[in-house]
XYZ file of C-alpha atoms in Angstrom:
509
model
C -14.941 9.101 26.191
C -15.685 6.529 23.298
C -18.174 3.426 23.942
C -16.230 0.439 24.792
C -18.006 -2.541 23.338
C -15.808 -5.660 24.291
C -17.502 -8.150 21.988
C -15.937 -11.519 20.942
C -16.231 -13.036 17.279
C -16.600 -16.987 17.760
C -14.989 -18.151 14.304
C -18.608 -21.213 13.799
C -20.773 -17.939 14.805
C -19.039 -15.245 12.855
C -20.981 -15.075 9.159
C -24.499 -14.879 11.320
C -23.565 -12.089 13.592
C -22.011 -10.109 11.100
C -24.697 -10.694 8.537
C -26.921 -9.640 11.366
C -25.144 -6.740 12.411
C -24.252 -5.084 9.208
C -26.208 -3.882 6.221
C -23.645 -4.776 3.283
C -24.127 -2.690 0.288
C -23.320 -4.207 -3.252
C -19.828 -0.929 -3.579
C -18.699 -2.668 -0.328
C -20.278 -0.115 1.990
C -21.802 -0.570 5.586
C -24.286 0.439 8.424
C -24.441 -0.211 11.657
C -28.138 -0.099 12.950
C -28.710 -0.136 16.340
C -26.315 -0.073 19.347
C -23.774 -2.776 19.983
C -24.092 -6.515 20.406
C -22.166 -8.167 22.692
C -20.990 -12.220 21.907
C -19.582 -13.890 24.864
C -16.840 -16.241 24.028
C -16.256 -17.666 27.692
C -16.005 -21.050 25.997
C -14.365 -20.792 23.052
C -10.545 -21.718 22.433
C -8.198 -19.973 20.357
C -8.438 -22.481 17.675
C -12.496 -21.978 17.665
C -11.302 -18.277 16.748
C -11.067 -16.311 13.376
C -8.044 -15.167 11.988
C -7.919 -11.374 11.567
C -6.991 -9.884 8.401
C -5.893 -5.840 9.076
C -6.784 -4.395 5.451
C -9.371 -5.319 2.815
C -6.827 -4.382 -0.001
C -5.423 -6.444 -2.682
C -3.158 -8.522 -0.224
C -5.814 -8.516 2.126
C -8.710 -10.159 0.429
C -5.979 -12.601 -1.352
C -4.939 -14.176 2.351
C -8.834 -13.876 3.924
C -9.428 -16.139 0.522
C -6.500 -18.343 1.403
C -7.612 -18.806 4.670
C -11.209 -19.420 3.936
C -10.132 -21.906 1.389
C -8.093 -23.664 4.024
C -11.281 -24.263 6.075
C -9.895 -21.254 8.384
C -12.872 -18.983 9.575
C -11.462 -14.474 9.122
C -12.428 -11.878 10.110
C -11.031 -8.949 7.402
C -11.290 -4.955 9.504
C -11.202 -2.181 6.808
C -10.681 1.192 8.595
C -11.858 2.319 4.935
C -15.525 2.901 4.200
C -15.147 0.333 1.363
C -12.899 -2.173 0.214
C -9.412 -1.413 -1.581
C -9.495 2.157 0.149
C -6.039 2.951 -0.210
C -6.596 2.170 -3.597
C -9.096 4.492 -4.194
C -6.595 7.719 -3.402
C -4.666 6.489 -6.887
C -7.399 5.553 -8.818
C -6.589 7.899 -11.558
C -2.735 5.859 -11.767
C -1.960 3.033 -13.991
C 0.017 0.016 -12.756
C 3.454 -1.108 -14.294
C 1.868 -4.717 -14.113
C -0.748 -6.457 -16.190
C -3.776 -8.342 -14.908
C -2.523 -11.424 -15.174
C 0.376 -10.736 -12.528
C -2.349 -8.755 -10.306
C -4.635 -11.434 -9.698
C -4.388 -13.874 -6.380
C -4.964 -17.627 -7.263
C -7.581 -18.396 -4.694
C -9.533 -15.075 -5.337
C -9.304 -15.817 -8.849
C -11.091 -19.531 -7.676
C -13.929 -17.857 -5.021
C -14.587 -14.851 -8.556
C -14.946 -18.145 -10.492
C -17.204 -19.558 -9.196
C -19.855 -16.759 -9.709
C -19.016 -16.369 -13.618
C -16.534 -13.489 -13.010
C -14.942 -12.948 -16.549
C -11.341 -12.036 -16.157
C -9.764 -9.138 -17.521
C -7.869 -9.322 -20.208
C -4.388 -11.035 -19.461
C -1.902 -8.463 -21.070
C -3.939 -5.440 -20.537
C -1.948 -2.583 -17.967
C -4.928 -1.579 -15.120
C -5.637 1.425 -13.631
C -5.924 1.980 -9.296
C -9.863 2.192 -10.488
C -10.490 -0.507 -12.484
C -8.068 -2.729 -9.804
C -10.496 -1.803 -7.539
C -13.944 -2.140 -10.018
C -12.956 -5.075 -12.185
C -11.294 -7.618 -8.955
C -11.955 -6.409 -5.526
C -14.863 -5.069 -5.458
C -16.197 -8.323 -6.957
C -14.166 -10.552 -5.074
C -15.225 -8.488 -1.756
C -19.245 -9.444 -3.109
C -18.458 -13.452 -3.154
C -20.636 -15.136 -0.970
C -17.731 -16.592 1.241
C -16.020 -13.295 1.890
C -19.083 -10.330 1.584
C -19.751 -11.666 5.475
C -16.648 -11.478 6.802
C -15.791 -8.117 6.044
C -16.265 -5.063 8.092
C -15.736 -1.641 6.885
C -15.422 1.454 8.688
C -12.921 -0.725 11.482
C -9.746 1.322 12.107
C -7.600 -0.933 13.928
C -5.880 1.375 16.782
C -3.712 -1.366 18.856
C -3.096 -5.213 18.620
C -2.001 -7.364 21.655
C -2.506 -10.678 23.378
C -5.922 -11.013 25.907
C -4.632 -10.043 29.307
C -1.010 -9.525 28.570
C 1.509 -6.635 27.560
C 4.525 -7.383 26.278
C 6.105 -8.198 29.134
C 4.771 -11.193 29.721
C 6.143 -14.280 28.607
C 3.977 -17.371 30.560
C 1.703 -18.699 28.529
C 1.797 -16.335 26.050
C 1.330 -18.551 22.828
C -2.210 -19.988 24.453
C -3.624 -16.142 24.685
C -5.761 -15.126 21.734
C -4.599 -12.035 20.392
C -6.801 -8.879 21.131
C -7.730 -6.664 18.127
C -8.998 -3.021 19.471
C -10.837 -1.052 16.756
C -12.787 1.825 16.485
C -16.149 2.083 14.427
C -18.434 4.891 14.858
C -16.477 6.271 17.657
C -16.862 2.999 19.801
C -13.841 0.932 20.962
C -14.591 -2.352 19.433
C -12.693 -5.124 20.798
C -11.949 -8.411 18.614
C -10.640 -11.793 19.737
C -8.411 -13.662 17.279
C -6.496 -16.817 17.250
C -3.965 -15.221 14.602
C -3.041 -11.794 12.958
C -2.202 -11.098 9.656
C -1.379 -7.291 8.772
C -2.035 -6.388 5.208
C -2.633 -3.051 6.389
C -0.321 -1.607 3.372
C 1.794 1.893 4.444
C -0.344 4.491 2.770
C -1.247 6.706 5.275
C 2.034 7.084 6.569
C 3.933 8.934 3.948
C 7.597 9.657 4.113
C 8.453 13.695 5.435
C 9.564 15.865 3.433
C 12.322 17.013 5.456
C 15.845 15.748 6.020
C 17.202 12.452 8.062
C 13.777 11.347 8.090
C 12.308 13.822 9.988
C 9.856 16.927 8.578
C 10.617 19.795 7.500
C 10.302 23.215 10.065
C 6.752 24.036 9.135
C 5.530 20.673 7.403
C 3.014 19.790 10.102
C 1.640 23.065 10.545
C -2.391 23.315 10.060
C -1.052 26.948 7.935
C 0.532 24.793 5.667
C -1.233 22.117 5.548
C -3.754 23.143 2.865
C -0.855 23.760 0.491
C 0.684 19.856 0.354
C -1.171 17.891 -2.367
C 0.176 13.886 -0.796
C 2.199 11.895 -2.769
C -0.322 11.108 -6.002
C -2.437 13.896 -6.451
C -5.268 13.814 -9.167
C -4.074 16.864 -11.038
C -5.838 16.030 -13.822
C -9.197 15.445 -12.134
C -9.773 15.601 -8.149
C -7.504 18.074 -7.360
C -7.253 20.207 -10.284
C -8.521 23.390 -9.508
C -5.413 23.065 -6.961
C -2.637 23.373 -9.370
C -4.191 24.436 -12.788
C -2.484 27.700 -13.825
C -0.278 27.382 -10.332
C 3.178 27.361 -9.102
C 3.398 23.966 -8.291
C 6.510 21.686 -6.414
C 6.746 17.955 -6.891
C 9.496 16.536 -4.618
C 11.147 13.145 -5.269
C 12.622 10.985 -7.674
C 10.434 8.038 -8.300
C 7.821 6.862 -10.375
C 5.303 8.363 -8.156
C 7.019 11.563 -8.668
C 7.299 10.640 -12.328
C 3.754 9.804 -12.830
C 2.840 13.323 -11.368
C 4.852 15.644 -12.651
C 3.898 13.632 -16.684
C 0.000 14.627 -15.509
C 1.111 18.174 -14.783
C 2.648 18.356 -18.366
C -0.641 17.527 -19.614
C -2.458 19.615 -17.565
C 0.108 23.263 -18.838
C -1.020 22.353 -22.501
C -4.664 23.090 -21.634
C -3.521 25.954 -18.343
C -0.701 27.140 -19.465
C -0.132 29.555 -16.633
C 0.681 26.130 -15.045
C 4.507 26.365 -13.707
C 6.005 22.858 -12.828
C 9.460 22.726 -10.639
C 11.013 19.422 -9.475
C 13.143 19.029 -6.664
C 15.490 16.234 -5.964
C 18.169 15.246 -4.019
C 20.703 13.596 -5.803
C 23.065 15.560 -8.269
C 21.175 13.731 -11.268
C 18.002 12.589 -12.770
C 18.593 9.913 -14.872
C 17.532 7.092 -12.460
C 14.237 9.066 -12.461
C 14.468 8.751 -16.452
C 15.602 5.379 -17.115
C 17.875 3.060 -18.874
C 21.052 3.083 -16.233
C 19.109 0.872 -13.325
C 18.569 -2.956 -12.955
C 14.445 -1.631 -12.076
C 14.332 -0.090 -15.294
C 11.119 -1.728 -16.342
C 9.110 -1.397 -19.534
C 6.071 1.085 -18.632
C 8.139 3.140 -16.190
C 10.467 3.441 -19.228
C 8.632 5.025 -21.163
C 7.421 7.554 -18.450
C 11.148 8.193 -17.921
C 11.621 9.238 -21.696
C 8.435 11.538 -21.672
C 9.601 13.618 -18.495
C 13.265 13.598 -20.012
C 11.679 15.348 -23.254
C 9.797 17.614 -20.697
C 12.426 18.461 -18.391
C 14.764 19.718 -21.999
C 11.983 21.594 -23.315
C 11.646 23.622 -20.370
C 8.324 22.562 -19.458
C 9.683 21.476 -15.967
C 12.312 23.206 -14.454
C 14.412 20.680 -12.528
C 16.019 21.226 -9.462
C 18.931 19.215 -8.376
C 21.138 18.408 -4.744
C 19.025 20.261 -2.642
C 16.850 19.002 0.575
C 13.595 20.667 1.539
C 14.860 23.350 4.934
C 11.342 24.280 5.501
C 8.087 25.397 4.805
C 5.902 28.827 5.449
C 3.036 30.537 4.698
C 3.527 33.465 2.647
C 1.740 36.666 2.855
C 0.733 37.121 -0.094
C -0.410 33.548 -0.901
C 1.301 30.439 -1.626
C 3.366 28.614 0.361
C 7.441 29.515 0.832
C 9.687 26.542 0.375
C 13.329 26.709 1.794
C 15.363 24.626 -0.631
C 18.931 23.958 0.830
C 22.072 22.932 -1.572
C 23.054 19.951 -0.368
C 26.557 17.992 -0.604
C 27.376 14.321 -0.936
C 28.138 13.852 2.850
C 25.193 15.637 3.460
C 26.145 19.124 4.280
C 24.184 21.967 3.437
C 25.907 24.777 1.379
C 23.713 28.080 0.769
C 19.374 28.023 0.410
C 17.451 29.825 -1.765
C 13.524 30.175 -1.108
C 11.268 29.036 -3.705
C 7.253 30.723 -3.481
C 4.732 27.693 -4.821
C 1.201 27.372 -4.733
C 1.363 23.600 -3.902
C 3.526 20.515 -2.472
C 3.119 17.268 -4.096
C 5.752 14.874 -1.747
C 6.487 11.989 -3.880
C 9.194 10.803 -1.122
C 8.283 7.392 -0.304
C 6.181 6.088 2.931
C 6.888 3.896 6.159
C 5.122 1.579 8.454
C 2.764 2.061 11.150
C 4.343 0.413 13.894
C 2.401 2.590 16.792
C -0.257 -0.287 16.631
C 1.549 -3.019 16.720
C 3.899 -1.848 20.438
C 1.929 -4.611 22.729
C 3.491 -7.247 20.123
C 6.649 -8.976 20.303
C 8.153 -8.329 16.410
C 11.428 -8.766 14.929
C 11.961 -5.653 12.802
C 15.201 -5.128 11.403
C 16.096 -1.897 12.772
C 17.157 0.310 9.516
C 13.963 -1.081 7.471
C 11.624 -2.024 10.049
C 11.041 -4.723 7.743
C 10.521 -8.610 9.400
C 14.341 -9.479 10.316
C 14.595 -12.718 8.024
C 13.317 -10.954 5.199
C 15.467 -7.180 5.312
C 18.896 -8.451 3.494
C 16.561 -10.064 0.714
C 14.589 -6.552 0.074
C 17.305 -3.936 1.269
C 17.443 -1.093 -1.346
C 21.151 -0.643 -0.793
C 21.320 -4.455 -2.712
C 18.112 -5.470 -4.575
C 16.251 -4.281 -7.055
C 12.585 -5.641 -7.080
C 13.418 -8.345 -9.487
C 16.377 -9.588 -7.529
C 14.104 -10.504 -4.429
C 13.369 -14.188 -4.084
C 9.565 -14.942 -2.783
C 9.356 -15.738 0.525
C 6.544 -17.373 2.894
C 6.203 -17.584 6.208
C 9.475 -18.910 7.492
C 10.714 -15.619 6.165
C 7.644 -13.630 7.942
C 7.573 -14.874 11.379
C 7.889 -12.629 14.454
C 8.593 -13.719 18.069
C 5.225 -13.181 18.397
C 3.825 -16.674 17.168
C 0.303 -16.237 14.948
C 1.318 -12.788 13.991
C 2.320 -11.765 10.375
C 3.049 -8.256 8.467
C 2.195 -9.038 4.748
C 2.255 -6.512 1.477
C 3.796 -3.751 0.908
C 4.083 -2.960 5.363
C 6.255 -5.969 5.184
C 8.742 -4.511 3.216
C 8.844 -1.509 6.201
C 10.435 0.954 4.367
C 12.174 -0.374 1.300
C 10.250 0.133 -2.119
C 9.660 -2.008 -4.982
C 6.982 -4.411 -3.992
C 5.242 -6.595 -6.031
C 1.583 -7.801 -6.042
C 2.305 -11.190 -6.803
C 4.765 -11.531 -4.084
C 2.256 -10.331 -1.744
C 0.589 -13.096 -2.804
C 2.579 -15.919 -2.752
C 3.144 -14.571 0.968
C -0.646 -15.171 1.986
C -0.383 -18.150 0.249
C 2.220 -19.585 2.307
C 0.695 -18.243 5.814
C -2.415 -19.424 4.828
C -0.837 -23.119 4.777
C 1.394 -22.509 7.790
C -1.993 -21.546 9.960
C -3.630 -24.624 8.654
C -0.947 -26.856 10.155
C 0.285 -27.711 6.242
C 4.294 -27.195 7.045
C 5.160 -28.709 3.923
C 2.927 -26.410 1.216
C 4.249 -23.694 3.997
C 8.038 -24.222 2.953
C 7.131 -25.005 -0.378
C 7.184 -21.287 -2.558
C 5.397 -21.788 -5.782
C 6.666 -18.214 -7.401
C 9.724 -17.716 -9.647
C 10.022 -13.647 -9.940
C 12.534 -13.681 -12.500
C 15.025 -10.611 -12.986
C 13.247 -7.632 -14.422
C 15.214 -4.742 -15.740
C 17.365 -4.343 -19.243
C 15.872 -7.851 -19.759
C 12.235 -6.758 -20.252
C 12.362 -3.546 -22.560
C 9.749 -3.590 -24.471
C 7.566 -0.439 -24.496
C 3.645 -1.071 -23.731
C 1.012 -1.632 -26.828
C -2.285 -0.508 -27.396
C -4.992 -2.894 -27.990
C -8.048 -2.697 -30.361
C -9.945 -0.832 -27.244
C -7.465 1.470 -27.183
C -6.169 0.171 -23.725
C -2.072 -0.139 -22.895
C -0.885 -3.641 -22.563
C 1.668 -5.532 -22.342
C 3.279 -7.307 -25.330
C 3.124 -11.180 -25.464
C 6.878 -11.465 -25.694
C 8.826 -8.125 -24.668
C 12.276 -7.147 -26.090
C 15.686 -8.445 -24.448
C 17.190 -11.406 -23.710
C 14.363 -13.041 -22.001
C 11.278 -13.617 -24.082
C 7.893 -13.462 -22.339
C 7.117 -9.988 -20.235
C 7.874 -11.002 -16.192
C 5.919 -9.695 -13.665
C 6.175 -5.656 -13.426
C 6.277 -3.477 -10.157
C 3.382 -2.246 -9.007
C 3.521 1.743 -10.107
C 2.313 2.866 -6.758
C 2.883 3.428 -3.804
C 6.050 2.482 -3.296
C 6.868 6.543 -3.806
C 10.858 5.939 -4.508
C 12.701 3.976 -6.372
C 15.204 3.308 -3.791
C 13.137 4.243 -0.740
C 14.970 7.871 -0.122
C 13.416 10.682 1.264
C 13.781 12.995 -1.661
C 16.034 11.686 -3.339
């Protein structure tokens, strides 16, 4: 049974516990020394308490620096061993967006203030150098390297003393944050939640009607799927070069993949690249007929369209993944099943691969969250308010207004889902919207209603209107031009190129 360690964070006490307590290193890293230390906080009122910030990612450190600058004391839990963990996995991707749409305006003010020298506006970053050139920084300021703890995996959030059930005096109960470090339950005290958490670890199945496949979860097979951006090209390499290799889905995670495996047959050439999808055609995948078509992801489309006509890929259309199984002789045997626009299945055929890369999308972790009283919209399990502004079925990314936290609020008042989790399980989120998002909470916890209501960011419509291919610079980096083709001048702000997984949120699709 795990160590239960029930201490409380007082928000005035906070920075000289946890600079006590933990042995920061300069990538973000911690130890624990010692056994636990308990911090009575008998006396303390909710107000006295930090806000907790689930996820030291981008949207994460943007709101604890919101907070902070509102004179709010946070707490930020990382269930990574370093900030921007997520991250990390799809280092090796490049982002549709430039810097200058990636960077939070109070993070940009707390980097500032330590001679931080920006990136270059225009310039297109990579997951790594997202996580090198801004958070891992940012993380080292001197306001936020204290109030960060690594290596916390929050397992269940609720209210001191009270399930769900109960209604009496709920909105005076700080909210109880159980985590667990180092196999001990850690228990954290809060006077609000924000969940930046993000929905990387819980990708989309592979199966159909949202559900996996026959054999998907099986330990056999398990060493056989690759997750959603492998690093074919570096990490996992020796797992694909001069292999039978399946990428499922139709997005620009899918996309970005199956462009890496291209490169990787021209130096393995034994390499064999198939790519299943659902619908009947690619050419959302490829480009040009879709209000998201933006300028980077363009140009993606256009490479795998050349790929998939020279036979380099071999492209597999209307069929649904029936199952998986280990096959005798190695490899892994994939049941693809013809599928029909309603959604019946008409014949299989069985496809033998040496790996699964799953580009179908991802969803929310809700199981943490059950002791809370949300409003989820029940297809999206998005906040209710905000579903019919980001539902996939209507909106592109570019036709989704900001929103603060009006938008965001659950029955559960002091609780908020930011980032990409607060989209649930639509696609197409951006950075900056994220950030706008903390923004406003930030002001709504500080008891500002007016800079609350008031949404600074005007996400214009991307699509036909922003065509212009990236540039290099003279470092031989990809930007963005200054003013991009189309009928509306300057470049807008681009999707993020990960990890929203599909275009239009479908399981294989």
């Amino acid at each position: 049974m795990p160590h239960i360690d029930k201490r409380r964070w007082i928000g005035s006490c906070l920075p000289s516990i946890d600079a006590h307590r933990f042995d920061h290193r300069p990538d973000g890293r911690s130890q624990t020394p010692g056994g636990p230390v308990s911090q009575s906080d008998s006396h303390s009122t909710p107000d006295q308490l930090p806000v907790v910030v689930i996820g030291a990612g981008p949207v994460g450190l943007a709101a604890a620096a919101h907070l902070l600058e509102r004179g709010l004391e946070t707490l930020v839990l990382e269930s990574g061993d370093r900030v921007g963990a997520a991250v990390r996995e799809w280092s090796h991707i490049r982002l549709f967006s430039p810097w200058r749409y990636n960077i939070d305006g109070a993070a940009r003010r707390l980097l500032e203030a330590t001679g931080w020298e920006e990136p270059r506006a225009t310039r297109l970053p990579s997951g790594g150098e997202l996580v090198a050139d801004y958070l891992e920084p940012l993380a080292a300021t001197p306001p936020l390297r204290d109030r960060i703890l690594p290596g916390a995996r929050v397992v269940a959030v609720s209210r001191v003393g009270l399930d769900k059930t109960h209604a009496k005096g709920r909105d005076d109960r700080p909210f109880l944050v159980r985590t667990v470090v180092d196999g001990r339950v850690v228990d954290h005290h809060a006077r609000a939640v924000v969940d930046a958490s993000g929905t990387w670890t819980r990708p989309n199945p592979l199966g159909l009607a949202g559900l996996p496949a026959p054999g998907e979860d099986s330990t056999d097979v398990a060493p056989f799927l690759l997750g959603a951006l492998p690093d074919v090209l570096g990490r996992d390499r020796d797992r694909v070069a001069g292999r039978r290799v399946l990428v499922v889905g139709a997005g620009h995670s899918a996309t970005n993949t199956l462009l890496n495996l291209v490169e990787l047959a021209r130096d393995e050439p034994d390499t064999r690249i198939t790519w299943a999808i659902r619908g009947a055609s690619p050419e959302r995948a490829f480009g040009g007929g879709d209000a998201d078509g933006l300028p980077a992801r363009g140009q993606l489309g256009s490479r795998l369209r050349r790929a998939v006509e020279a036979g380099t890929v071999e492209l597999v259309t209307s069929v649904t993944i029936g199952a998986l199984e280990p096959h005798d002789g190695g490899g892994v045997a994939v049941v693809l099943e013809a599928a029909t626009g309603a959604g019946e299945l008409n014949g299989s055929r069985q496809l033998l691969v040496d790996a699964v890369a799953g580009a179908t999308g991802f969803r929310p972790d809700l199981d943490m969250l059950r002791e809370l009283r949300l409003g989820l919209d029940p297809g999206l399990e998005a906040p209710s308010e905000l579903a019919p502004l980001i539902d996939p079925e209507f909106h592109s990314c570019g036709t989704v207004p900001a929103h603060g936290a009006d938008v965001l609020a659950h029955p559960e008042a002091g609780f908020f889902v930011v980032g990409m989790k607060s989209y649930g399980r639509a696609p197409t989120f951006l950075l900056a919207t994220g950030y706008e998002q903390v923004r406003s909470i930030g002001a709504h916890l500080a008891g500002d209603a007016e800079a609350a209501g008031n949404i600074e960011l005007n996400l214009p419509e991307t699509g036909v209107c922003s065509s212009a291919a990236p540039e290099v610079d003279d470092e031989g980096q990809p930007v963005i031009a200054a003013t991009g083709g189309g009928c509306c001048g300057p470049s807008e702000p681009q999707l993020i190129g990960i990890p929203t997984g599909l275009q239009h949120g479908r399981s294989g699709a």
